GROMACS .gro file of C-alpha atoms in nm:
model
  188
    1MET     CA    1  13.821   5.029   2.823
    2LYS     CA    2  14.012   4.898   3.041
    3VAL     CA    3  13.966   4.878   3.377
    4SER     CA    4  14.242   4.771   3.628
    5VAL     CA    5  14.261   4.466   3.853
    6GLY     CA    6  14.235   4.702   4.178
    7LYS     CA    7  13.886   4.916   4.082
    8ARG     CA    8  13.730   4.546   4.073
    9VAL     CA    9  13.845   4.408   4.373
   10LEU     CA   10  13.736   4.761   4.550
   11ALA     CA   11  13.375   4.737   4.387
   12LEU     CA   12  13.344   4.360   4.483
   13MET     CA   13  13.484   4.511   4.814
   14LEU     CA   14  13.219   4.685   4.879
   15VAL     CA   15  12.909   4.504   4.696
   16ILE     CA   16  12.988   4.219   4.837
   17PRO     CA   17  12.944   4.292   5.277
   18MET     CA   18  12.621   4.502   5.102
   19VAL     CA   19  12.507   4.141   4.968
   20LEU     CA   20  12.565   3.907   5.250
   21SER     CA   21  12.421   4.191   5.495
   22THR     CA   22  12.049   4.206   5.326
   23ALA     CA   23  12.065   3.792   5.257
   24CYS     CA   24  12.187   3.652   5.612
   25GLY     CA   25  12.023   3.983   5.828
   26LYS     CA   26  11.843   3.836   6.100
   27LYS     CA   27  11.503   3.944   6.024
   28SER     CA   28  11.244   3.803   6.353
   29GLU     CA   29  11.086   4.132   6.377
   30LYS     CA   30  10.973   4.350   6.060
   31SER     CA   31  11.198   4.658   6.051
   32LYS     CA   32  11.089   4.975   6.292
   33ASP     CA   33  11.108   5.153   5.962
   34LYS     CA   34  10.867   5.001   5.792
   35GLU     CA   35  10.513   5.111   5.971
   36LEU     CA   36  10.295   4.744   6.130
   37GLU     CA   37  10.010   4.694   6.004
   38LYS     CA   38   9.710   4.783   6.208
   39LYS     CA   39   9.552   4.465   6.363
   40THR     CA   40   9.173   4.547   6.472
   41VAL     CA   41   9.104   4.417   6.834
   42ASP     CA   42   8.752   4.380   6.986
   43ILE     CA   43   8.795   4.403   7.345
   44SER     CA   44   8.446   4.480   7.431
   45GLU     CA   45   8.413   4.125   7.596
   46CYS     CA   46   8.738   4.137   7.813
   47VAL     CA   47   8.596   4.356   8.087
   48ASN     CA   48   8.316   4.291   8.373
   49VAL     CA   49   8.006   4.581   8.416
   50SER     CA   50   7.832   4.516   8.689
   51ALA     CA   51   7.529   4.754   8.911
   52ARG     CA   52   7.453   4.745   9.227
   53GLY     CA   53   7.284   5.031   9.462
   54TYR     CA   54   6.935   5.088   9.452
   55ASN     CA   55   6.709   5.202   9.153
   56GLY     CA   56   6.787   5.563   9.103
   57MET     CA   57   7.089   5.579   9.327
   58GLY     CA   58   7.215   5.294   9.177
   59ALA     CA   59   7.607   5.325   8.999
   60VAL     CA   60   7.809   5.083   8.709
   61SER     CA   61   8.141   4.941   8.784
   62CYS     CA   62   8.367   4.816   8.502
   63GLN     CA   63   8.626   4.547   8.621
   64LYS     CA   64   8.836   4.426   8.323
   65ASP     CA   65   8.928   4.063   8.248
   66SER     CA   66   9.344   4.141   8.259
   67THR     CA   67   9.382   3.705   8.175
   68ALA     CA   68   9.159   3.707   7.846
   69ILE     CA   69   9.334   4.069   7.729
   70ASN     CA   70   9.634   3.936   7.791
   71LYS     CA   71   9.568   3.638   7.514
   72LEU     CA   72   9.458   3.857   7.254
   73LEU     CA   73   9.703   4.083   7.299
   74GLN     CA   74  10.011   3.812   7.272
   75ASP     CA   75   9.768   3.604   6.992
   76VAL     CA   76   9.834   3.966   6.824
   77MET     CA   77  10.159   3.971   6.835
   78LYS     CA   78  10.250   3.637   6.751
   79GLU     CA   79  10.028   3.690   6.451
   80GLN     CA   80  10.203   4.043   6.361
   81TYR     CA   81  10.575   3.956   6.447
   82GLY     CA   82  10.584   3.547   6.500
   83GLU     CA   83  10.729   3.347   6.725
   84GLU     CA   84  11.053   3.585   6.842
   85VAL     CA   85  10.992   3.909   6.965
   86GLU     CA   86  11.231   4.135   7.096
   87THR     CA   87  11.245   4.213   7.474
   88GLU     CA   88  11.156   4.605   7.387
   89THR     CA   89  10.836   4.475   7.177
   90LYS     CA   90  10.674   4.239   7.468
   91LYS     CA   91  10.793   4.539   7.674
   92ALA     CA   92  10.562   4.782   7.425
   93TYR     CA   93  10.255   4.560   7.481
   94THR     CA   94  10.313   4.476   7.838
   95LYS     CA   95  10.244   4.848   7.867
   96LEU     CA   96   9.955   4.892   7.638
   97GLU     CA   97   9.809   4.591   7.872
   98GLU     CA   98   9.869   4.741   8.120
   99SER     CA   99   9.778   5.121   8.017
  100ILE     CA  100   9.385   4.992   7.901
  101ILE     CA  101   9.048   5.120   8.107
  102PHE     CA  102   8.756   5.125   8.087
  103GLN     CA  103   8.546   5.436   8.195
  104ALA     CA  104   8.098   5.355   8.277
  105GLU     CA  105   7.957   5.723   8.166
  106PRO     CA  106   7.728   5.798   8.330
  107ALA     CA  107   7.846   5.626   8.640
  108THR     CA  108   7.616   5.706   8.959
  109GLY     CA  109   7.260   5.850   9.006
  110LEU     CA  110   7.121   5.529   8.861
  111SER     CA  111   6.800   5.366   8.743
  112ASN     CA  112   6.708   5.002   8.577
  113GLY     CA  113   6.703   5.082   8.229
  114ASP     CA  114   6.908   5.384   8.240
  115GLU     CA  115   7.205   5.325   7.915
  116VAL     CA  116   7.562   5.411   8.025
  117THR     CA  117   7.815   5.406   7.752
  118ILE     CA  118   8.163   5.230   7.857
  119LYS     CA  119   8.406   5.323   7.667
  120ILE     CA  120   8.751   5.195   7.622
  121VAL     CA  121   9.114   5.439   7.725
  122TYR     CA  122   9.461   5.323   7.628
  123ASP     CA  123   9.826   5.487   7.548
  124SER     CA  124   9.745   5.516   7.173
  125LYS     CA  125  10.147   5.557   7.177
  126TYR     CA  126  10.168   5.262   7.231
  127ALA     CA  127   9.930   5.098   7.038
  128LYS     CA  128  10.034   5.247   6.779
  129THR     CA  129  10.458   5.098   6.840
  130CYS     CA  130  10.187   4.749   6.841
  131GLY     CA  131  10.041   4.807   6.578
  132VAL     CA  132   9.682   4.758   6.779
  133LYS     CA  133   9.352   4.942   6.741
  134PHE     CA  134   9.040   4.885   6.958
  135SER     CA  135   8.774   4.880   6.774
  136PRO     CA  136   8.487   4.955   6.897
  137SER     CA  137   8.597   5.262   7.085
  138SER     CA  138   8.273   5.219   7.327
  139PHE     CA  139   7.991   4.993   7.390
  140LYS     CA  140   7.642   5.058   7.545
  141TYR     CA  141   7.493   4.881   7.848
  142THR     CA  142   7.136   4.906   8.023
  143VAL     CA  143   7.160   4.912   8.367
  144ASN     CA  144   6.924   4.590   8.515
  145GLY     CA  145   6.900   4.418   8.851
  146LEU     CA  146   6.906   4.784   9.090
  147ASP     CA  147   6.644   4.695   9.400
  148THR     CA  148   6.371   4.892   9.465
  149VAL     CA  149   6.387   5.146   9.788
  150GLN     CA  150   6.159   5.020   9.989
  151MET     CA  151   5.950   5.317  10.217
  152ILE     CA  152   5.935   5.213  10.604
  153ASP     CA  153   5.799   5.352  10.919
  154ALA     CA  154   6.116   5.319  11.214
  155PHE     CA  155   5.879   5.382  11.453
  156ASP     CA  156   5.570   5.123  11.393
  157GLY     CA  157   5.526   4.932  11.573
  158LEU     CA  158   5.752   5.068  11.831
  159GLU     CA  159   5.667   5.053  12.243
  160VAL     CA  160   5.884   5.300  12.487
  161THR     CA  161   5.817   5.259  12.797
  162PHE     CA  162   5.980   5.479  13.062
  163SER     CA  163   5.970   5.439  13.415
  164GLY     CA  164   6.164   5.544  13.759
  165SER     CA  165   6.157   5.819  13.960
  166GLU     CA  166   6.234   6.285  13.874
  167THR     CA  167   6.663   6.168  13.958
  168ALA     CA  168   6.632   5.814  13.792
  169THR     CA  169   6.479   5.746  13.436
  170GLY     CA  170   6.509   5.437  13.281
  171VAL     CA  171   6.375   5.388  12.900
  172ILE     CA  172   6.286   5.029  12.783
  173VAL     CA  173   6.274   5.020  12.407
  174ASP     CA  174   6.081   4.755  12.292
  175ASN     CA  175   6.088   4.718  11.910
  176THR     CA  176   5.958   4.334  11.917
  177ARG     CA  177   5.667   4.476  11.672
  178CYS     CA  178   5.855   4.646  11.439
  179SER     CA  179   5.919   4.467  11.107
  180ASP     CA  180   6.222   4.296  11.030
  181PHE     CA  181   6.421   4.519  10.865
  182VAL     CA  182   6.382   4.746  11.112
  183ARG     CA  183   6.426   4.523  11.434
  184ASN     CA  184   6.750   4.379  11.193
  185PHE     CA  185   6.904   4.696  11.104
  186VAL     CA  186   6.785   4.996  11.304
  187VAL     CA  187   6.913   5.073  11.603
  188PHE     CA  188   6.731   5.287  11.890
   0.00000   0.00000   0.00000
């Protein structure tokens, strides 16, 4: 069976570009069609949790360490994509980092010894795009360092003297015998 020269040339013209495009194509990014292998990242150490206030009325606040989170995500990005990363991928990692917040539950009305759950909240769309999974998704924090409320009698040691007449009365308030707290923080 004879194949004409024209058909051979046509076949070569179709096959050669396909071979060249797959052999010489730039591979700086993983295929967009292919799902990235999920990289598990622990960012529970990237938050400063602190308690403030008084025992029984305390509050917990969370301050994320953006520098530490950025470093972790940069390492993941290099591991996933290598040194050459497209701008869109860099933007997705930046958006993921910006979306991360830490929420304390409960956050108020706390006493020393109470256990608070710190939840890691982020935009799952960007996490999927970046191939990142945060684990653990929450962790426990035990409240400590809250001051004890002291009961004081603001009038203990207070001397009030009235002087003058019916039409011109003066009041002298002497708090020199009151506690230091009353002298420094209570206004009469």
